[in-house]
mmCIF file of C-alpha atoms in Angstrom:
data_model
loop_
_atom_site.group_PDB
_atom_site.id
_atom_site.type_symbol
_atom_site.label_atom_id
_atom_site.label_comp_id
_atom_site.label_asym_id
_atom_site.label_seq_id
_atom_site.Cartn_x
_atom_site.Cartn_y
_atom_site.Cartn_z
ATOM 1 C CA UNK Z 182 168.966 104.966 205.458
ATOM 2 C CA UNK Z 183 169.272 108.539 205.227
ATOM 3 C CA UNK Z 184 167.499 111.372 204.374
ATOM 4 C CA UNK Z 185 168.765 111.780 200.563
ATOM 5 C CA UNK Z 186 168.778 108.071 200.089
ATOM 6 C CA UNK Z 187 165.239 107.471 202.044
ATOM 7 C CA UNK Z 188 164.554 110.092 198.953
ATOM 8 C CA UNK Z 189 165.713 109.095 196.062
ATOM 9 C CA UNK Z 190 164.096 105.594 197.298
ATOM 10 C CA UNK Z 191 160.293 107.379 197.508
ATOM 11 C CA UNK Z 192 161.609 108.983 193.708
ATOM 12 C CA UNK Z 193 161.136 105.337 191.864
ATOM 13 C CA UNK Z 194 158.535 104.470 194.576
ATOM 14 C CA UNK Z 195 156.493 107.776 193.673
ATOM 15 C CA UNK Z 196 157.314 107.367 189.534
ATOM 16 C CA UNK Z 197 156.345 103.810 190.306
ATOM 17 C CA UNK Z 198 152.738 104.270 190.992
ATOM 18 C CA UNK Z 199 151.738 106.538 188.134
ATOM 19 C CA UNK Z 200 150.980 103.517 186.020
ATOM 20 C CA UNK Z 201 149.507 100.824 188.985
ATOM 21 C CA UNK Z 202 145.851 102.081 188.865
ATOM 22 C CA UNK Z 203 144.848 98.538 190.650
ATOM 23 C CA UNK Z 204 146.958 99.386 193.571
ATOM 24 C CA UNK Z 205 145.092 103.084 194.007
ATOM 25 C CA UNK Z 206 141.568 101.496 193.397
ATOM 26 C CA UNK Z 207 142.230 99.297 196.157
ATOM 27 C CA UNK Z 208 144.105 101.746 198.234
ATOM 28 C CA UNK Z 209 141.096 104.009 197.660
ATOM 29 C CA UNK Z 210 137.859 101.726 198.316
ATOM 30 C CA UNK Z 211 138.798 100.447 201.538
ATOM 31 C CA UNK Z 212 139.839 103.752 203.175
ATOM 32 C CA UNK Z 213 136.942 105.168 201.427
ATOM 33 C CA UNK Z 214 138.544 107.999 199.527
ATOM 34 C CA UNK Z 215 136.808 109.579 196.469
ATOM 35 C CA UNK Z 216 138.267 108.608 192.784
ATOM 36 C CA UNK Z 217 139.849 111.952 192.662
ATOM 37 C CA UNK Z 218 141.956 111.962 195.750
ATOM 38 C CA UNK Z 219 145.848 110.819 195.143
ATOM 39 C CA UNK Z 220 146.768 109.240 198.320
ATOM 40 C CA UNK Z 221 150.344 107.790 199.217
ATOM 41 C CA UNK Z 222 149.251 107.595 202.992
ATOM 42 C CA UNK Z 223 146.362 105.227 205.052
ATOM 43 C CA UNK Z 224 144.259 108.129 206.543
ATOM 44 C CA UNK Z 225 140.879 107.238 205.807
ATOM 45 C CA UNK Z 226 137.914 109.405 204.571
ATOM 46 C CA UNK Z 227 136.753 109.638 207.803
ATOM 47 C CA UNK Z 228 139.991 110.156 209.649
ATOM 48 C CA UNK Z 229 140.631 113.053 207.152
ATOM 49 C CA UNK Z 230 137.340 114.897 208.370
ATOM 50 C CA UNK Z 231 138.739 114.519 212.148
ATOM 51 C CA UNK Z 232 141.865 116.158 210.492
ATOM 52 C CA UNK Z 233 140.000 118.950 209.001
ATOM 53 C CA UNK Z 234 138.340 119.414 211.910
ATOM 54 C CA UNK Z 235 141.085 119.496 214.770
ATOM 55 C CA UNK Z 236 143.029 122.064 212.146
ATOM 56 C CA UNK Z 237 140.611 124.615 213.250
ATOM 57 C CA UNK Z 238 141.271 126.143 209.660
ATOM 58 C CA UNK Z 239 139.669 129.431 208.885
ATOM 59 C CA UNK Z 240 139.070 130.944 205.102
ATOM 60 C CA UNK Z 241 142.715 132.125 204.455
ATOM 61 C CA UNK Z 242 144.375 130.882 206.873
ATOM 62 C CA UNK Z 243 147.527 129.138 205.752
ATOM 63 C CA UNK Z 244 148.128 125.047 205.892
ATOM 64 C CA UNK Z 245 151.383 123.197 205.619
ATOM 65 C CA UNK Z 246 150.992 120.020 204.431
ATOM 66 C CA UNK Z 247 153.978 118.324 205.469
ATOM 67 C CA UNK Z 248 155.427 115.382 203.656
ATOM 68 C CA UNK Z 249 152.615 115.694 201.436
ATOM 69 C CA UNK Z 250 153.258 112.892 199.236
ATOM 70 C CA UNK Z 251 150.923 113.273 196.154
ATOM 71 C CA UNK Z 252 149.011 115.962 197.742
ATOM 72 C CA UNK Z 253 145.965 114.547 198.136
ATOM 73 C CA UNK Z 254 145.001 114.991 201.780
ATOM 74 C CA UNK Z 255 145.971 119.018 201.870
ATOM 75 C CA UNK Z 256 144.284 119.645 198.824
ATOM 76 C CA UNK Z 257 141.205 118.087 200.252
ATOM 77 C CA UNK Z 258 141.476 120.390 203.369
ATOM 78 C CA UNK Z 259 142.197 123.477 201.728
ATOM 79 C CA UNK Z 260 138.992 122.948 199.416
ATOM 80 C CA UNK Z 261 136.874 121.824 202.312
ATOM 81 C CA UNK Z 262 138.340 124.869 204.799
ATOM 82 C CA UNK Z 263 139.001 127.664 202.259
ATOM 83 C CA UNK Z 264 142.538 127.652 203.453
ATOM 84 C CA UNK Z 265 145.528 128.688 201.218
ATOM 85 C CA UNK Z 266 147.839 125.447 201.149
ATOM 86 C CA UNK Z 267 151.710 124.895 200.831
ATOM 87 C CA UNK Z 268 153.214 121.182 200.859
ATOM 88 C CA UNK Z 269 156.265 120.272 201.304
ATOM 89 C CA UNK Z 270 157.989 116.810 200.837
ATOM 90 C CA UNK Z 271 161.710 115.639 200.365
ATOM 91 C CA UNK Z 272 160.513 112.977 196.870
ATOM 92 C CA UNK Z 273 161.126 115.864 193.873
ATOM 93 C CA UNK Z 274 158.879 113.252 191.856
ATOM 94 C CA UNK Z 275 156.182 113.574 194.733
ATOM 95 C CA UNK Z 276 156.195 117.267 194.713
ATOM 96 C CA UNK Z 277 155.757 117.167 190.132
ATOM 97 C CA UNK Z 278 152.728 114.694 191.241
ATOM 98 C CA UNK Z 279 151.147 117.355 193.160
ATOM 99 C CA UNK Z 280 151.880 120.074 191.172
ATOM 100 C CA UNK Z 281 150.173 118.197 188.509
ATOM 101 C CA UNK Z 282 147.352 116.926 190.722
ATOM 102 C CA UNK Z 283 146.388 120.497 191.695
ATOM 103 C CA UNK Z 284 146.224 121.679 188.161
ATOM 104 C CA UNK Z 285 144.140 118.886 187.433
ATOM 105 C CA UNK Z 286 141.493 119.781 190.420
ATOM 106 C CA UNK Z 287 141.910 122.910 189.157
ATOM 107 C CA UNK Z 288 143.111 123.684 193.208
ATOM 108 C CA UNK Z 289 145.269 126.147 194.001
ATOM 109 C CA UNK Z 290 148.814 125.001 195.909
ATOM 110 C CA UNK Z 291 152.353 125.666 196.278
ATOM 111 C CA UNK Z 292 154.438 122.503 196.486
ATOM 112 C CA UNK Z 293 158.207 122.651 197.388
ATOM 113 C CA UNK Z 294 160.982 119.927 197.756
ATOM 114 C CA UNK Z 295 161.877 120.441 201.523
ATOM 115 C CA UNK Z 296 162.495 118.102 204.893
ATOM 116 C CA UNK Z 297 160.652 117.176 208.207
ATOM 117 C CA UNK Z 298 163.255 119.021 209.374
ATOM 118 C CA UNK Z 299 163.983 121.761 206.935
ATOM 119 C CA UNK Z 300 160.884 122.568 205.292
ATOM 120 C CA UNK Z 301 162.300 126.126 204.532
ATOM 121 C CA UNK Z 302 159.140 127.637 205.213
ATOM 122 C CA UNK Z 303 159.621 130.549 206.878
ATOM 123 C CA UNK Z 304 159.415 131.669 210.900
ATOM 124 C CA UNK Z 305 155.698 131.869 212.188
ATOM 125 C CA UNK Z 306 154.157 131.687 209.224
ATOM 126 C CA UNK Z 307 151.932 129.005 209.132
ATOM 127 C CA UNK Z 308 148.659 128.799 210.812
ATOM 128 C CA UNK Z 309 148.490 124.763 210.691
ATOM 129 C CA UNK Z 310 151.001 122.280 210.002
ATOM 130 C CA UNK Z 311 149.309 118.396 209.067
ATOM 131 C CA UNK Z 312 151.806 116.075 208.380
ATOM 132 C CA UNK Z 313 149.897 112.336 207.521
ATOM 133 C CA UNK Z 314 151.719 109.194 208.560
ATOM 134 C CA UNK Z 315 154.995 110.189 207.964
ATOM 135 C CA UNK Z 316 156.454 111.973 210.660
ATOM 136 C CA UNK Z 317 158.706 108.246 211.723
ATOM 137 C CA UNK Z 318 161.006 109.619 208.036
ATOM 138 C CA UNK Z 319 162.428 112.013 210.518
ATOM 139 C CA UNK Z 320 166.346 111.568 210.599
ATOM 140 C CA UNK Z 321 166.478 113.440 213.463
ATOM 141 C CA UNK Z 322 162.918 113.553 215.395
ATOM 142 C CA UNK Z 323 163.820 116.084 217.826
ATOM 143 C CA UNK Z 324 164.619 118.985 215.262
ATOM 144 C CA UNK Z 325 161.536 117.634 213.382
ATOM 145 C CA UNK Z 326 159.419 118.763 216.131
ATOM 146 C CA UNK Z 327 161.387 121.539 216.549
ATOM 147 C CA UNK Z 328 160.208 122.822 212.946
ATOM 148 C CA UNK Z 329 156.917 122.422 213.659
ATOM 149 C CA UNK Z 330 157.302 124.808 216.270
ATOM 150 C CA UNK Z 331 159.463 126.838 214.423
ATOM 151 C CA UNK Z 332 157.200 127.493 211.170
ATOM 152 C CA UNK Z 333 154.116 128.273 213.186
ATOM 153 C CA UNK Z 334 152.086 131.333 214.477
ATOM 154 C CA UNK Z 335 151.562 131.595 218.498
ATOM 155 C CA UNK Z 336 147.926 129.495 218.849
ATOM 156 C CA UNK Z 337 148.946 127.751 215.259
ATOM 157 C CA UNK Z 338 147.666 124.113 215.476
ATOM 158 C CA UNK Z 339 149.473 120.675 214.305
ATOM 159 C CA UNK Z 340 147.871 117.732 213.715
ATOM 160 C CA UNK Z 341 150.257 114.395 213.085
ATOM 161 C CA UNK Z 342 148.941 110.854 212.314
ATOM 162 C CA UNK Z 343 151.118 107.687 212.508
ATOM 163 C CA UNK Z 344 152.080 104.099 214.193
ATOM 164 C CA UNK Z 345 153.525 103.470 217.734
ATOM 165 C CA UNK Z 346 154.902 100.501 218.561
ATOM 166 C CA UNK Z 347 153.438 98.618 221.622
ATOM 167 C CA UNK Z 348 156.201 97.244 223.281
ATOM 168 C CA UNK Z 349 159.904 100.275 221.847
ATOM 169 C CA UNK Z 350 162.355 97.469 222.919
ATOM 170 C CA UNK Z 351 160.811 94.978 220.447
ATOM 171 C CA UNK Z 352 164.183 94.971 217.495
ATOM 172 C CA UNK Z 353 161.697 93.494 215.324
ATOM 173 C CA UNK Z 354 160.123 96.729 214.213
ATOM 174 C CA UNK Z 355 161.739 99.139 212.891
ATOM 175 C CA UNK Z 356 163.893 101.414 214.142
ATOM 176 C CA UNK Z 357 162.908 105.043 213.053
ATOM 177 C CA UNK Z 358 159.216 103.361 214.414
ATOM 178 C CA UNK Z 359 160.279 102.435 217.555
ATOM 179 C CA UNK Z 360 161.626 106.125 218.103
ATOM 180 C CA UNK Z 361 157.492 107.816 217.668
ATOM 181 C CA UNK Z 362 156.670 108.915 220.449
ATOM 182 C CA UNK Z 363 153.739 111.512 219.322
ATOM 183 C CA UNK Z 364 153.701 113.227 222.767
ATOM 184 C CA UNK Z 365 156.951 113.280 224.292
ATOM 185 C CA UNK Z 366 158.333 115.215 220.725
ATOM 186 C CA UNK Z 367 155.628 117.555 220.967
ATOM 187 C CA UNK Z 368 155.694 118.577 224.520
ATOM 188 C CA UNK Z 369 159.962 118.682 224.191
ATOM 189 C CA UNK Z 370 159.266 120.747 221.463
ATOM 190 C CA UNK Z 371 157.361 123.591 223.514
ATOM 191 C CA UNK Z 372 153.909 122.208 222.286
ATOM 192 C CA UNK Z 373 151.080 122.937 224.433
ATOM 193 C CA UNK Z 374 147.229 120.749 224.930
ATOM 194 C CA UNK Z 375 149.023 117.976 223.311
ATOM 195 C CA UNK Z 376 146.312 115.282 222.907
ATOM 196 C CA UNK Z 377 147.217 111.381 221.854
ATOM 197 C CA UNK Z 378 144.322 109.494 220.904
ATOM 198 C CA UNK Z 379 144.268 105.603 219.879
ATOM 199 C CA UNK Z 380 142.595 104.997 216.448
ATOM 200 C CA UNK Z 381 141.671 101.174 216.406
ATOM 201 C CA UNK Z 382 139.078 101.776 213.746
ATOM 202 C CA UNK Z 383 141.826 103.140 211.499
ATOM 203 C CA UNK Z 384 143.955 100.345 212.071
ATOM 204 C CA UNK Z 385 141.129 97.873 211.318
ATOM 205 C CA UNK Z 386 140.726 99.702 207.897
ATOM 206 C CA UNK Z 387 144.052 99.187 207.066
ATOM 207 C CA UNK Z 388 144.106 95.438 207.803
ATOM 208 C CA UNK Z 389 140.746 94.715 205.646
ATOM 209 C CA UNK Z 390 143.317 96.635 203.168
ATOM 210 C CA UNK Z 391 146.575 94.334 203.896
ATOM 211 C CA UNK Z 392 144.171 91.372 203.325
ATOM 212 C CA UNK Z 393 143.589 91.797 199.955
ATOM 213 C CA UNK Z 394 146.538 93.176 198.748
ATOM 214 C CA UNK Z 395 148.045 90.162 199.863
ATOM 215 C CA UNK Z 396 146.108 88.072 197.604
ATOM 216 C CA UNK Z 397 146.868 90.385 194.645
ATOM 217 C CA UNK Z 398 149.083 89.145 191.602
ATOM 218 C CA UNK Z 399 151.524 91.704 191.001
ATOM 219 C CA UNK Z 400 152.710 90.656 187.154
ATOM 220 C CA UNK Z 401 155.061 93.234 186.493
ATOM 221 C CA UNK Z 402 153.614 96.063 188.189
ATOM 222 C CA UNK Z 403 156.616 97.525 190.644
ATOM 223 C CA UNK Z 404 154.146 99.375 192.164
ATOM 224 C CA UNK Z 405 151.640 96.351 193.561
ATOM 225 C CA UNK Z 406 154.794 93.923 194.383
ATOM 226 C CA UNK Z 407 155.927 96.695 196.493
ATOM 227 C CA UNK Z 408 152.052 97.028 197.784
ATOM 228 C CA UNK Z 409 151.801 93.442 198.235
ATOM 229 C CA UNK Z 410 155.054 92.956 200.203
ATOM 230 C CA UNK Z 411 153.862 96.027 202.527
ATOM 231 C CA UNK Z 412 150.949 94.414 203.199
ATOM 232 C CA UNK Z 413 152.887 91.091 204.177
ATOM 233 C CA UNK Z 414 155.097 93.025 206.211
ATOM 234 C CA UNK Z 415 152.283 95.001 207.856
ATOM 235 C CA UNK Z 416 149.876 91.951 208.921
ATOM 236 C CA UNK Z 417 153.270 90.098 210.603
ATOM 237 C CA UNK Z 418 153.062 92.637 212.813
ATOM 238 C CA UNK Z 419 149.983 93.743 213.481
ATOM 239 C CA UNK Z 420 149.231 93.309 216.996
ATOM 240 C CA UNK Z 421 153.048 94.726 217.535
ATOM 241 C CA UNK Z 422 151.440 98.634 216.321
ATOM 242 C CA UNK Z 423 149.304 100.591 217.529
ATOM 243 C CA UNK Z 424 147.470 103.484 215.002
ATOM 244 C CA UNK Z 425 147.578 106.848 216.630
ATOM 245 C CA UNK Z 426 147.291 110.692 216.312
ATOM 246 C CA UNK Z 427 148.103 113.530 217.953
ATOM 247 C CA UNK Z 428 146.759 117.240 217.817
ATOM 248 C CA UNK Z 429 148.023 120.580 220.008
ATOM 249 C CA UNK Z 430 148.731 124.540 219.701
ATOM 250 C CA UNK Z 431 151.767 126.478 219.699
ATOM 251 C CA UNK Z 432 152.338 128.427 222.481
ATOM 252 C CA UNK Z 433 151.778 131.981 222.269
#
């Protein structure tokens, strides 16, 4: 699938979910996010104050939240950091849900329709680039990594969260997640103290989470089918993934 179709696919996916509140309230209590928070990714609560944390954010400091989804997660750091926040995400409908999440929170935020590998941000700009979950989208991982690099200051840190399979040869995952490989794209990319850490308690989060949704009866909800097949999906393989992240600087 490619970029513009992977798109227009997260479009009805995105426009989807604005009327499936059961599928957020589940979503929400077992990765122990607050009622306000808009999530379209599985970082946890906790997970996001590791985030926060490894950002090394300072009071105007600027974050890009990359494939931002609904904006939940960077809105969350900016408040908690007193950063200034831009997100970026390639769903148009993801990027109105932000807007209008922000306004909401009464948060400040710019959100723009952009890539993983043209965010259009531009050169050295950023002082932290977070992208949650997402960074397997990638069409074309290398220049991905490459615009991480590109958009940040010298010292600027990135923080990416995601899946790597267990065994890349096994064809029954899929292919754009067999190609993560959190470390070797960051240290190709020029990255420096590049850091891969294991997150089993994550993972276990999101299986209590598959579990249920599982058991849920969709009706005519397109939003909880498609949460409900996910989570089939998900718990078949299981044991095949392994729930990472990675943090490191920019040279300079």
């Amino acid at each position: 699938m490619s970029t513009s179709e992977r798109a227009a696919y997260f479009d009805q996916w995105y426009a989807d979910m604005r009327h499936s509140p059961v599928k957020d309230e589940v979503e929400r209590r077992h990765l122990g996010l607050p009622q306000h928070l808009q999530s379209t990714s599985l970082l946890t609560w906790d997970g996001l104050a590791d985030v926060t944390d490894a950002l090394r954010l300072s009071p105007g400091d600027l974050l890009l939240d990359l494939a931002c989804g609904r904006g939940g997660y960077g809105l969350e750091v900016a408040q908690r950091t007193g950063a200034r926040l831009v997100g970026v995400d390639f769903s148009a409908e993801a990027v109105r849900q932000a807007r209008t999440q922000a306004h909401g929170l009464g948060r400040e935020g710019d959100f723009e329709v952009g890539t993983l590998e043209a965010t259009r941000i531009e050169d050295s700009s950023v002082d932290a680039v977070m992208v949650v979950d997402s960074i397997q989208f990638a069409e074309h991982p290398a220049r991905a990594y490459a615009e991480l690099a590109r958009v940040l200051r010298p010292g600027g840190r990135v923080v990416l969260t995601c899946w790597e399979v267990v065994d890349p040869d096994d064809e029954t995952q899929p292919a754009g997640l067999r190609a993560v490989d959190l470390r070797g794209g960051l240290v190709a990319a020029g990255f420096t103290g590049v850091e891969v850490v294991e997150r089993p308690d994550w993972r276990l989060d999101e299986r209590a989470m598959w579990e249920e949704a599982v058991t849920l009866d969709p009706g005519d909800d397109p939003a909880l089918l498609s949460f409900r097949d996910e989570g089939v999906r998900s718990l078949r393989h299981h044991d095949a993934r392994r729930r990472v992240w990675a943090t490191a600087s920019s040279p300079g």
